[in-house]
Structures are given as C-alpha cells and as structure tokens.
Coordinates of C-alpha atoms in Angstrom, one line a residue:
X8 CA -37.8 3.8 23.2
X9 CA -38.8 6.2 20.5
X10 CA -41.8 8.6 20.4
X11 CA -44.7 6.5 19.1
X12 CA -43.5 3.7 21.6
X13 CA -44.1 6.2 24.3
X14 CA -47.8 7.2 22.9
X15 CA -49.2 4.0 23.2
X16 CA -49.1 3.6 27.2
X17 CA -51.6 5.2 28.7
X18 CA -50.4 5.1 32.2
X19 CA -47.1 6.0 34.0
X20 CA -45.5 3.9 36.9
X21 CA -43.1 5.9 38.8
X22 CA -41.0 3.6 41.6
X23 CA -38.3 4.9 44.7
X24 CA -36.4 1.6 44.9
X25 CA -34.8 3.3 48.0
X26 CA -38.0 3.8 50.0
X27 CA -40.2 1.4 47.8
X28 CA -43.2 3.8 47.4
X29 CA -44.5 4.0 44.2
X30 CA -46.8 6.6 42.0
X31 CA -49.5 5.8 39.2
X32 CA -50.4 8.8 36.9
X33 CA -51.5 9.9 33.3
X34 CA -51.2 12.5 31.5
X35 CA -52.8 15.3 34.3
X36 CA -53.2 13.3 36.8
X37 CA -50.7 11.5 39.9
X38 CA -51.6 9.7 42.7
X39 CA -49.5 7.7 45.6
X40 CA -50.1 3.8 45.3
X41 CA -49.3 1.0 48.0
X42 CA -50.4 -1.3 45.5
X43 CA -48.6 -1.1 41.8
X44 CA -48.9 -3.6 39.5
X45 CA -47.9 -5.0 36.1
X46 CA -50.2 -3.7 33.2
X47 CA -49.2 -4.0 29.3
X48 CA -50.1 -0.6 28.7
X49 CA -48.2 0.8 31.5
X50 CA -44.9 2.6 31.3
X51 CA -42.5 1.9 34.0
X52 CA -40.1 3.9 35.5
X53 CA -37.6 4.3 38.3
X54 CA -34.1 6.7 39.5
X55 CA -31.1 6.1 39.9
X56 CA -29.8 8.1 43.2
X57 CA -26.1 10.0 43.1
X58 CA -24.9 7.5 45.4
X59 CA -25.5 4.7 42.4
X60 CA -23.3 6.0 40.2
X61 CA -19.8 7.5 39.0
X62 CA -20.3 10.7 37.3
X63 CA -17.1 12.1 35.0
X64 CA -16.3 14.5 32.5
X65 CA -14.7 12.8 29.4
X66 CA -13.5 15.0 25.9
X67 CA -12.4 13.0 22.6
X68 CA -11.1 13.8 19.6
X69 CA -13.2 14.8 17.5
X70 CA -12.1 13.0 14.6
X71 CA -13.8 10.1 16.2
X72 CA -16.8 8.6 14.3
X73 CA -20.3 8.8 16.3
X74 CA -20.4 4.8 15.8
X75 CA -17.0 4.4 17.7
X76 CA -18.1 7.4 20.4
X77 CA -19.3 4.6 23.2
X78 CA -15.8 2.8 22.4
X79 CA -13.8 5.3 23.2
X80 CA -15.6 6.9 26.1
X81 CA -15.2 3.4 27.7
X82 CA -12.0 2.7 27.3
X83 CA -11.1 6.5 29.0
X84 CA -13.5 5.9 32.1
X85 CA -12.1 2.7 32.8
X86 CA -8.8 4.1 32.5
X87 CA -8.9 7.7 34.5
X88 CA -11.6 6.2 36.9
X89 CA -9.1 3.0 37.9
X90 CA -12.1 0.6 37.2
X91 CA -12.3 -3.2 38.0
X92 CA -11.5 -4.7 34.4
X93 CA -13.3 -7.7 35.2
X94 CA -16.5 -5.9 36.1
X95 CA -18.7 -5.1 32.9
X96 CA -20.0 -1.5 34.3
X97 CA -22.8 0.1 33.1
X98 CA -21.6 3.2 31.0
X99 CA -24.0 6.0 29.7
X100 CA -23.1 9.0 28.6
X101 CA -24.8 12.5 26.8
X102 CA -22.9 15.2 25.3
X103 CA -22.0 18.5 27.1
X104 CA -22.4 20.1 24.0
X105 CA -21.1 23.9 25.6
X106 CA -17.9 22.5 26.9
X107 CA -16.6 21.5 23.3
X108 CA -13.8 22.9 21.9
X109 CA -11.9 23.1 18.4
X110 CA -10.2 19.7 18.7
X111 CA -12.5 18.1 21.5
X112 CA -15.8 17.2 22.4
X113 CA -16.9 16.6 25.7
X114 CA -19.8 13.6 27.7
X115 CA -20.8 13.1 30.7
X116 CA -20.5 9.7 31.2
X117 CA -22.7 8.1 34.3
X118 CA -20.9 5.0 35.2
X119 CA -22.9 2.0 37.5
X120 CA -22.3 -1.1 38.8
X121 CA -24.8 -4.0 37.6
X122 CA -24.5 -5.6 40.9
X123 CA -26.2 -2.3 42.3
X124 CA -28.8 -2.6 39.9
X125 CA -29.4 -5.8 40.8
X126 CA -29.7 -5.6 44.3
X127 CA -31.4 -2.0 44.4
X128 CA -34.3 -2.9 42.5
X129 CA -35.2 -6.5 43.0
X130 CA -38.4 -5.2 45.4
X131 CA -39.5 -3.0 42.4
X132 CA -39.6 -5.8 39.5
X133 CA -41.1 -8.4 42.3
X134 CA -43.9 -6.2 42.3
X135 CA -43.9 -4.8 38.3
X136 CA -42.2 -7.4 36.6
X137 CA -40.6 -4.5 34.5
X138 CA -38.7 -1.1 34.2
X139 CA -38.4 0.6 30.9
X140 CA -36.1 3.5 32.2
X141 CA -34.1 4.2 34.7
X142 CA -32.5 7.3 34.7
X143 CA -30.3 9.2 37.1
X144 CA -32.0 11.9 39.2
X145 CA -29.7 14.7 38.4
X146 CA -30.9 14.4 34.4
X147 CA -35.1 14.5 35.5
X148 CA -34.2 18.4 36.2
X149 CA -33.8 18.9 32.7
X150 CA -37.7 18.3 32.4
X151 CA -38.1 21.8 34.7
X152 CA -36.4 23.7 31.5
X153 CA -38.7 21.6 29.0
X154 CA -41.7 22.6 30.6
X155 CA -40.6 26.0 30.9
X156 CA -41.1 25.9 34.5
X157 CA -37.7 27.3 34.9
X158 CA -37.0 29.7 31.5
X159 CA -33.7 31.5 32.5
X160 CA -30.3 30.3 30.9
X161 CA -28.7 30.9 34.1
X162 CA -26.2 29.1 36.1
X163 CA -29.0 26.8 38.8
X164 CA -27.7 25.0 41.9
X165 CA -30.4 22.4 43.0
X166 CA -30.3 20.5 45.9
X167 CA -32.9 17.8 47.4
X168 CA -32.8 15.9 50.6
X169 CA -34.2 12.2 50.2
X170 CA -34.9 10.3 53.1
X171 CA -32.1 7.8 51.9
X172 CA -29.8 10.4 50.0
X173 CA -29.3 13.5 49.6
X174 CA -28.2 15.9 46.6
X175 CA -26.4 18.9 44.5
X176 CA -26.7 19.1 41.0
X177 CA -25.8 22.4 39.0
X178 CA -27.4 23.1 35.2
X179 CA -25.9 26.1 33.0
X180 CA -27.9 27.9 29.7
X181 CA -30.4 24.6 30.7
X182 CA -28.2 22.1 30.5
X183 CA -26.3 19.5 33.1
X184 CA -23.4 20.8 34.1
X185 CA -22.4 18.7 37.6
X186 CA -23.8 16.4 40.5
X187 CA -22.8 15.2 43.9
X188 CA -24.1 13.0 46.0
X189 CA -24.8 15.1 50.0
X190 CA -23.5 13.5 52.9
X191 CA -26.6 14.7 54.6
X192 CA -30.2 12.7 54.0
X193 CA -32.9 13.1 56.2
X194 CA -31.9 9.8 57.9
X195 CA -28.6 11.1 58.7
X196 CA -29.9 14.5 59.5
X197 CA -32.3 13.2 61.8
X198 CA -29.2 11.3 63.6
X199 CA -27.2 14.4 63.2
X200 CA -29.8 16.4 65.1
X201 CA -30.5 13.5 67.8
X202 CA -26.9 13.8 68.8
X203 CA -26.9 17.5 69.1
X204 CA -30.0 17.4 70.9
X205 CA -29.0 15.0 73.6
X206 CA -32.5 13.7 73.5
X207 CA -34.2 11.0 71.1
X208 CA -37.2 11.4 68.9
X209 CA -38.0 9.5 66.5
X210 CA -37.7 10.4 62.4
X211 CA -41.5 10.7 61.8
X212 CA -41.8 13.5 64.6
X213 CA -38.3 14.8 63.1
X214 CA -39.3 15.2 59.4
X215 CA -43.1 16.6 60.3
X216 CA -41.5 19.6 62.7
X217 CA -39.1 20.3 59.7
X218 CA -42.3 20.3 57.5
X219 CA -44.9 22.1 60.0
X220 CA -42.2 24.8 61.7
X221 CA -39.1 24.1 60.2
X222 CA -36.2 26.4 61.0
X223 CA -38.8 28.9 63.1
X224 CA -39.5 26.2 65.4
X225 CA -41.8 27.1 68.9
X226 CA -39.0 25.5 70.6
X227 CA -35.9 27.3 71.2
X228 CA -33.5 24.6 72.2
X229 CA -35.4 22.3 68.9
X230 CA -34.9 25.9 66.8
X231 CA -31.3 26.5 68.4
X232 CA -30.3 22.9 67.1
X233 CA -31.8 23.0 63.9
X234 CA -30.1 26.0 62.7
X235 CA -26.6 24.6 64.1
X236 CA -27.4 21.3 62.2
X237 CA -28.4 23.3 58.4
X238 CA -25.0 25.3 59.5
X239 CA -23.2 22.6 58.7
X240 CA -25.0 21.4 55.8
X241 CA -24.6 24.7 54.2
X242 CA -20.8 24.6 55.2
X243 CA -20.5 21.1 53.2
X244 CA -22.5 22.6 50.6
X245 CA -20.5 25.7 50.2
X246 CA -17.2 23.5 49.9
X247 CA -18.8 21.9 46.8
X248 CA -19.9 24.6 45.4
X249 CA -16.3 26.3 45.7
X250 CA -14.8 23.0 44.2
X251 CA -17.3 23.2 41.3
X252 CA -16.7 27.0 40.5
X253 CA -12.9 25.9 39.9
X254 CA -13.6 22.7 37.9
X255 CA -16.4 24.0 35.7
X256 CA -15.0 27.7 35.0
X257 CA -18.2 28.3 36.8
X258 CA -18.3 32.8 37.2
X259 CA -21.1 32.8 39.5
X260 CA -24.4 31.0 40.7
X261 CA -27.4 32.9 40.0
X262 CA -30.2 31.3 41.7
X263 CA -30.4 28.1 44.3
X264 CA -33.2 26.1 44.4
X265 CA -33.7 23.6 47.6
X266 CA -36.2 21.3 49.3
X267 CA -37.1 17.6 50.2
X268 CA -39.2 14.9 49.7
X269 CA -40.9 15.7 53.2
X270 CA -42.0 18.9 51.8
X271 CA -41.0 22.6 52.0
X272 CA -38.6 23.0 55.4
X273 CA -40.0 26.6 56.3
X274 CA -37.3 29.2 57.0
X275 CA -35.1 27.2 55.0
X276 CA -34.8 28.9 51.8
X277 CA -34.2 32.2 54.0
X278 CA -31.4 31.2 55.8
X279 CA -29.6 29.5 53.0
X280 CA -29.7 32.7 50.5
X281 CA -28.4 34.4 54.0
X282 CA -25.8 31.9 54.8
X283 CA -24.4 31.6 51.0
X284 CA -25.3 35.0 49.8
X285 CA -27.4 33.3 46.5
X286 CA -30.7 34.2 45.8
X287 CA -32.8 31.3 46.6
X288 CA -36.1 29.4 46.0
X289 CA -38.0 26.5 47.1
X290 CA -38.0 23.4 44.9
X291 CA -41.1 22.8 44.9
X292 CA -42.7 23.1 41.1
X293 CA -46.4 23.0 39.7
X294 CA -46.3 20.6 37.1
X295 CA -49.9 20.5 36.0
X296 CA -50.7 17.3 37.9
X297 CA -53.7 16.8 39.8
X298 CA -52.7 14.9 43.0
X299 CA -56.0 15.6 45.6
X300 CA -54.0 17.8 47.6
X301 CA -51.2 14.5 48.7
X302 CA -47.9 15.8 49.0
X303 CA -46.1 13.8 46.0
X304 CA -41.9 13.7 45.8
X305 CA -40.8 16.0 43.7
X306 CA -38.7 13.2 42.1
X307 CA -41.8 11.2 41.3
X308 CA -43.5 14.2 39.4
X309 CA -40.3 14.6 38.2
X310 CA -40.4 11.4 36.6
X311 CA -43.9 11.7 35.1
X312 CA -43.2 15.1 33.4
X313 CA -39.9 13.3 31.3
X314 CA -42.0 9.7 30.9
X315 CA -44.4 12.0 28.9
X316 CA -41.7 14.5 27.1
X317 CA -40.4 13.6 23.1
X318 CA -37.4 11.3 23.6
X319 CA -35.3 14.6 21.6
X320 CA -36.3 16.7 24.6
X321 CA -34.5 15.1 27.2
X322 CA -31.7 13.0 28.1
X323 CA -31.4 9.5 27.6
X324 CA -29.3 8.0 29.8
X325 CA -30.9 5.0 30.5
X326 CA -29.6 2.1 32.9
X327 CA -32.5 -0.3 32.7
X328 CA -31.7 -4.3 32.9
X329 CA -35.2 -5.1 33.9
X330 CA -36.8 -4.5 29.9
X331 CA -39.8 -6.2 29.0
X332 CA -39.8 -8.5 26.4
X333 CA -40.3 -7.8 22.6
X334 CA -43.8 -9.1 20.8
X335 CA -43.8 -12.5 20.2
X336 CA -42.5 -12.3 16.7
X337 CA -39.3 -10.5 17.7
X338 CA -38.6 -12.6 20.1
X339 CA -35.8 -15.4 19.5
X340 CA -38.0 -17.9 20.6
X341 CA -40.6 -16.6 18.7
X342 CA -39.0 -16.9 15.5
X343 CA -38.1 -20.1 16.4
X344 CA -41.3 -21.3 16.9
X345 CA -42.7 -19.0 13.4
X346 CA -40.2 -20.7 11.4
X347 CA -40.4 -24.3 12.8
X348 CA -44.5 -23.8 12.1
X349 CA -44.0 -22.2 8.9
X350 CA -41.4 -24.9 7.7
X351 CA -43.3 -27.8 8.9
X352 CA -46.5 -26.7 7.0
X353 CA -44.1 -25.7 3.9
X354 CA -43.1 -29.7 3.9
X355 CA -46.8 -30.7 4.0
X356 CA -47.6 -29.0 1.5
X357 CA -44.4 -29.5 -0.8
X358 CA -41.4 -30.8 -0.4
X359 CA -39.5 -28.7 -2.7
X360 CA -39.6 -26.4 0.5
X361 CA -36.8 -28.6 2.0
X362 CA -34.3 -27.7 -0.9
X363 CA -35.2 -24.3 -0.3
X364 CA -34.4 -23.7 3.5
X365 CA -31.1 -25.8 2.3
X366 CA -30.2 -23.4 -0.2
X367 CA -31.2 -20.4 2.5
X368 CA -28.9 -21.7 5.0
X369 CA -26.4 -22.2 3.1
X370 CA -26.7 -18.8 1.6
X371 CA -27.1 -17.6 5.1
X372 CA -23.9 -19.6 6.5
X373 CA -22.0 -17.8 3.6
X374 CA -22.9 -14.4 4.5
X375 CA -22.1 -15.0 8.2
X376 CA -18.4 -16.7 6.8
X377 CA -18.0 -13.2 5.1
X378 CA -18.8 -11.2 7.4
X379 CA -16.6 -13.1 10.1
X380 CA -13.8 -12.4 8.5
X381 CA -14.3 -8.5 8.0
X382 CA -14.8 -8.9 12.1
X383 CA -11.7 -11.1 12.8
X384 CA -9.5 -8.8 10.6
X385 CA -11.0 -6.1 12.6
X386 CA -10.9 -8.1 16.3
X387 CA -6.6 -8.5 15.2
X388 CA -6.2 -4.7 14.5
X389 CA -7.8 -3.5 17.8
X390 CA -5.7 -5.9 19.7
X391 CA -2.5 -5.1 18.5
X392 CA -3.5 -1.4 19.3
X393 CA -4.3 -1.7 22.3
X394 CA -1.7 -4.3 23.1
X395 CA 1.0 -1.4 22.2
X396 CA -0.8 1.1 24.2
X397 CA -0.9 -1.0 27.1
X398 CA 3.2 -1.5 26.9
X399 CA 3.5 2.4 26.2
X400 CA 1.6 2.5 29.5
X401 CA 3.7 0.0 31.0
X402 CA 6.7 2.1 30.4
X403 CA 4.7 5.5 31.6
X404 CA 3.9 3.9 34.3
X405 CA 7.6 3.2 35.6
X406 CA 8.7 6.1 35.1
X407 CA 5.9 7.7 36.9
X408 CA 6.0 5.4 40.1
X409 CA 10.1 6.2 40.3
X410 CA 9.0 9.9 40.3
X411 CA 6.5 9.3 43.2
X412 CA 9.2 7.2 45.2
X413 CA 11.4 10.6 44.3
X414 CA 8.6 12.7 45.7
X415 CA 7.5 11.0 48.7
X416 CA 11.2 11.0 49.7
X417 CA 11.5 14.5 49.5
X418 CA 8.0 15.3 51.0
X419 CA 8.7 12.5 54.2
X420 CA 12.0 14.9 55.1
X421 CA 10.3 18.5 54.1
X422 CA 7.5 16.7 56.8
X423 CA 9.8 16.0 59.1
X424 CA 11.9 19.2 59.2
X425 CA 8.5 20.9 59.5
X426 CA 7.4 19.2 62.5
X427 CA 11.1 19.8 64.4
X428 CA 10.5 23.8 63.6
X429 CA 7.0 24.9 63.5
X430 CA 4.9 22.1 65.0
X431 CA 6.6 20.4 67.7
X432 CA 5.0 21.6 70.9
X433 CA 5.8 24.4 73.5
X434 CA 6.0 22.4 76.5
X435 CA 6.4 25.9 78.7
X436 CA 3.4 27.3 77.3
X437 CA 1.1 24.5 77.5
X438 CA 1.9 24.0 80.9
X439 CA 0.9 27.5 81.5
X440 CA -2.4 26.9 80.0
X441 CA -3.4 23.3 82.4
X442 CA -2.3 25.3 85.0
X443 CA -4.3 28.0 84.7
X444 CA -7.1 25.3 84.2
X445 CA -6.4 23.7 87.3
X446 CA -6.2 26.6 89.1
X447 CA -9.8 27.8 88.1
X448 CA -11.3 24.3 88.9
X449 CA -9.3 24.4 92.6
X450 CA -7.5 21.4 91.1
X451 CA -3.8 21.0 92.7
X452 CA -1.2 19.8 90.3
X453 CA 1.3 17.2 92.4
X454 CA 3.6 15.5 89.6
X455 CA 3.7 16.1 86.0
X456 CA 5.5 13.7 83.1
X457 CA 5.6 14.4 79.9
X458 CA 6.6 11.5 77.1
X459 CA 7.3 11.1 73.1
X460 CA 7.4 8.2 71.0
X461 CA 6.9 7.7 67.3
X462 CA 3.0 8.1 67.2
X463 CA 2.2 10.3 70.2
X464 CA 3.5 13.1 72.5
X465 CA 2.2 12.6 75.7
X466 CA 1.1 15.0 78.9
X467 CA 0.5 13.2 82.2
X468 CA -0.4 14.9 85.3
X469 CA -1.1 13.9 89.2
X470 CA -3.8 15.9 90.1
X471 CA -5.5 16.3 93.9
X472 CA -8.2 17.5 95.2
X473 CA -10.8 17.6 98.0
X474 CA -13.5 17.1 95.8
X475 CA -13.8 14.6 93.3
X476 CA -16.8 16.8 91.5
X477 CA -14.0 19.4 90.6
X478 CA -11.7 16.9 89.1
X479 CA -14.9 15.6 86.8
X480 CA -15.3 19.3 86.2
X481 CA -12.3 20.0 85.1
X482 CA -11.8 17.1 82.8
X483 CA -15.6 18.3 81.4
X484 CA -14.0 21.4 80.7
X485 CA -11.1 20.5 79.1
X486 CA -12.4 17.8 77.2
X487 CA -15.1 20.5 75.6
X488 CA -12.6 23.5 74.9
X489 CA -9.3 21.0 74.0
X490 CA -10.9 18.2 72.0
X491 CA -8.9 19.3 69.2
X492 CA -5.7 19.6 70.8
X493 CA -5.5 16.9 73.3
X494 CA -7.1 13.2 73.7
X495 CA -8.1 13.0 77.3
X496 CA -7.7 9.9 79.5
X497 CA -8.6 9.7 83.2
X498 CA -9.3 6.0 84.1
X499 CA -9.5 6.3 88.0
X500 CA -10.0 8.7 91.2
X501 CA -8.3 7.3 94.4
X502 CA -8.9 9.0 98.1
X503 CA -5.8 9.3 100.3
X504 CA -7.2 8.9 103.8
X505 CA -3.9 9.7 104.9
X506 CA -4.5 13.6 103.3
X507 CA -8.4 13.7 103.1
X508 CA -7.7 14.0 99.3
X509 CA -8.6 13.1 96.2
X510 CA -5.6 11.5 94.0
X511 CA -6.0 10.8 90.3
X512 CA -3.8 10.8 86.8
X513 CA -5.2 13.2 83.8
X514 CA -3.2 12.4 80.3
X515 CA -3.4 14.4 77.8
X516 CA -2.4 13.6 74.3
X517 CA -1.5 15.9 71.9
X518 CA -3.4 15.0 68.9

C-alpha cells in the first residue's frame, strides 16, 4: 500500500488474534473496543507473534538483480531451513543493510506457514472481514526510532511478555538486528509461579499483583517466589543474549528495555539491570495518543504509530492473506462485466464493433503466443539449473552422510571410553553418602544390591525402621538434595511384627 493509499483512511483497526481484543484509533487518539467492525474507510491491522514465524539471516551475491532478489532468497531458506517443498511458505524479507559486505548483501527473511495464518486469524476477519497488514511484532519497534522516541544508535535489547507469548528482539544504529520467541508468557509464568508457590490462584489475581506490587510484593512468601520465578527468566534470557553476542558480532548491549501487556511489573526493571548488569528501562513509551487513562498494549499503540508512518519509514514485511478487494473496475470480475456492457452496447450501436474485438483478440492472443515463448525458453533454462544443482547436491550429500557415519563411529567409542574412565560411578563413595543419610534420619540399612544394564545403573537398599515417618523423611530428603543424581522409587512400607519394625526397599537410580 503506498502513501496516498494510507491518507485516505481515516481510522485504524488494530487486532491481537492471540487474545482477540481489538483497538480503534485516529490520528491522536486510541481506545479499547469489544465491538470492531468493518468500515471502508478503515485501515486494518494485526501482528504476527515470534512464535508464527521462522526468522533467518540470508546474504547473496550481489551480482544478483533486485527483480531476482525474492528468487534467490527462497530458494536458500528452503534449503538451509530444511523446509517442506510441498508447503508454499510465506517468505518476506527486508535488507540488513549494515551486515553487507564487498561481495554480499544480507535479508532478514521472516518465513510463515499459511496454515498458521489461516487458523490464527479466522476470529479476526469473522469480525472485520479484512486485514491490510500484518506484520511481525519484532519490526513495529522500528516505529520507536521513527518517532524519535528512542534517538540513540545504540545496540537495544527489548523484551515484552504477552499473555500468549513472550519476546527478545535486539535493534543496532536503529535497525533490526535479531528476535526470539521467550519461553516465558504470562500464562506460563503464572503456571510457573503456581507450582513454586504450592498454592493456586488464578491469572487475573496473578497479573494485577505483578501490576500493583510487582517484585516488592507485601507478601514475603508471594515476593520470595516471584523473584525465584524472574530468576530464571533472566537466566534464559541471559543464554540468548550470550548466543546473540556470538552470532551478531554484537560488542556490548547498551540499554534494555522490558515490560508487558499487563502493564509496568514494579521492581522489575531494577532487578533485571542488577541481575544482567545492563542499564535498564521500562517499555512503556508516550506515543502522543489520547487513551482516557485505559491501559492500551504497547503492541497495539505500537501498531497505530507504523499504520500512520510513510511506507519509506518502516519495514514492510507484510504477511496479509485476508486483503480487501480492489474497486470494482480492477477487479476481474469487474472487467468482465465493463467489457461485456461496453461490447454489447458497441454491437447496438454498430456492428463494425464485432470486427474490432476480433482483430483485438487476435492481436491480444499474438502478444500472449510471444511472450510464452520468451517464458518457456526461460521455464527450460531454470530447470536444467536447478536440475544440475540438485545432482551436485546429491553427490554433496553422500559424501557428507559417509562422513557423519565416520563421525558418529568415532564419537559412540570416544563416548564410551569416557563413561568407563571418568563417569562410571564410585560405588564406595556413594555408599558412604546413603549411609550417612540413613544414619541422620535413624534409618537402619539391612541389605543393599546394586545392578547395571544397558540403560540404568541401579542402587537398591533394605531399609528398617521403627518409624515409618523417618523412612518418608528420609526419602523427602533425598529426593530434594539428589533429584539430579538419583531417580527414587519406594513403592511399599511393610511392619515386621515379628521385630516391631518397619521393612521397606528404597532404589535409587543413577540418572
């Protein structure tokens, strides 16, 4: 859609497929809606989530025409990314226009499955009939830069935790650099922090005390768990961030900008500068909208701010299936229709017309013979290319799997020889270490067997007792401080009238 196609809506449809909540705005103004609806003078538009898509850096010569660009980008993701051949994907792609070198330039390309699209957003064109863009999340930061909202050229980590996904995204001199989809949304963090908990609350409490208190919660044990559960989102984070540093030639992160679509998690922003040692920020941006004081997702202002920007000032990566027809005169149909009427009126008033369309047609049908040609000789040259790289590949390809059958032998013996010297087990020494356990928990040990087979080394030991509350205590405590050494089985506790005991069989599996 080019500029003056964008100036003559007058409103902006933003819609989450993912949550199916939906914002109407204009140019200053943005509002929540429960009620969206198709309008002709309404722009439509929607995200795509990091879970949706394939991201991938691509380079190609660059001897290779701009016409022939999409070409060659697809024929490279479907061959380093393994894709289905019989699935048409989805391919975008826009230029990473500071990673180009002499010989190469570089895209990222954004690779989605139609059948995704299809099934994602079937709620949202139910309800608006249409979506002129959809565009993945990671690109709408760019619209922070255009806005001047952000007006460093530094290297920016952003991540954003959706109630459905979560997400990291890192821009350098203000443009995309990488993304990748969190394993943490506020769904799964709310499960995550149910389990540590030991008690159930439900989400809506969860995400308004992340909102209201956040990580300086009034409750300790609430607080305690919290800062365990952003411990080990900052962990994961901190992995990508390390994996991205080495992939992207990335020096250093300057500034780290974090928040959610619940709203600003106080406390949040401190700890994770403290955890990762990054000066941090909130993400939480005043675009200029008027809103009545509703907390709006950032994503959906996000998505206002680029409907309104020049197409040359953002990206255009768009994965729409769902556009709205073109006036009735472009359309095939309408054509049809134009010409029949047009022709019919042309006979009733002369039937020279007749010999005319004849002679057009023909003319036409000439053109089309031409030009078919020019296509087929084309069409016979591409497949014979790539019919000789796919037998070059062919050959590649044996030689390549021979060299893994190579490899794996060597690797299966180095694997084995490693497990005979370093991590086959010290029998002596473990048994030290139960029997100090048993010892502590009054536990007696009576028999002990050990046994090995191809898939598990195996520890078991008759215990007695004269309480069975210190065999449950001692299998509590070993199952807390072992659980990654040792799988722990104890089916069944037996008393022995005979010795006023308690008889049971602990095994211990050495994981």
């Amino acid at each position: 859609m080019n500029q003056n196609q964008q100036q003559t809506y007058s409103t902006i449809v933003s819609a989450n497929p993912y949550k199916g909540d939906y914002c109407n705005g204009t140019f200053n103004t943005i509002s929540n809606t429960t009620s969206p609806s198709f309008a002709k003078d309404q722009y439509a538009i929607s995200s795509l989530n990091t879970r949706g898509f394939i991201s991938t850096l691509i380079g190609i010569s660059k001897n290779i025409p701009d016409d022939d660009i999409y070409h060659a980008l697809e024929n490279k993701v479907y061959e380093e990314l393994a894709l289905d051949m019989a699935v048409e994907y989805r391919i975008r792609y826009i230029e990473a226009i500071h990673r180009s070198t002499e010989n190469d330039r570089y895209f990222h390309v954004f690779v989605v499955d139609p059948l995704t699209l299809e099934q994602e957003y079937v709620k949202v064109i139910n309800t608006i009939k249409y979506i002129d863009q959809i565009i993945p999340i990671p690109l709408l930061l760019k619209s922070l830069y255009v806005k001047e909202l952000i007006n460093s050229s530094d290297v920016h980590c952003f991540i954003y935790f959706q109630e459905n996904d979560a997400f990291f995204c890192i821009y350098h001199e203000q443009e995309f650099v990488y993304a990748k989809s969190l394993k943490f949304s506020l769904l799964q963090m709310h499960e995550r922090f149910v389990e540590l908990l030991g008690e159930q609350i439900d989400f809506t409490t969860f995400s308004s005390m992340l909102v209201k208190e956040g990580l300086n919660s009034s409750n300790s044990e609430y607080q305690k768990n919290l800062i365990k559960l952003f411990g080990e989102i900052l962990l994961h984070i901190n992995d990508i961030m390390a994996y991205a540093k080495r992939a992207y030639d990335i020096k250093r992160f300057d500034e780290l900008y974090i928040g959610s679509s619940a709203g600003i998690v106080i406390g949040l922003d401190e700890y994770a500068q403290t955890y990762l040692g990054l000066r941090t920020a909130p993400l939480d941006f005043n675009y200029g909208f008027q809103n009545n004081g509703s907390n709006i997702d950032q994503i959906h202002q996000l998505m206002h701010v680029y409907g309104h920007l020049p197409v040359e000032e953002r990206y255009e990566c768009n994965f729409t299936i769902f556009e709205r027809p073109p006036p009735f005169a472009k359309r095939e149909s309408g054509k049809l229709i134009l010409i029949t009427a047009t022709a019919l009126a042309g006979a009733l008033l002369y039937p020279g017309v007749y010999w005319g369309l004849s002679y057009i047609e023909e003319f036409h049908h000439a053109v089309l013979s031409k030009e078919y040609e020019q296509v087929h000789i084309e069409k016979m040259t591409r497949e014979a290319t790539v019919n000789l790289k796919l037998a070059n590949k062919k050959v590649a390809q044996t030689l390549l799997d021979e060299q893994k059958t190579a490899y794996k032998q060597k690797q299966d013996t180095l694997i084995q020889v490693h497990e005979k010297k370093v991590d086959y087990p010290m029998k002596a020494r473990i048994m030290a270490d139960f029997t100090q356990s048993f010892n502590n928990y009054r536990v007696q040990l009576q028999n002990v067997n050990y046994t090995e087979n191809n898939t598990s080394k195996i520890f078991s030991f008759g215990l007695i007792s004269s309480k069975t509350q210190d065999i449950t205590a001692l299998l509590k405590h070993l199952t807390e401080t072992k659980r990654n050494q040792y799988n722990f089985k104890l089916e069944l506790i037996t008393y022995d009238t005979n010795t006023s005991s308690y008889l049971s069989e602990l095994k211990a599996v050495i994981k």
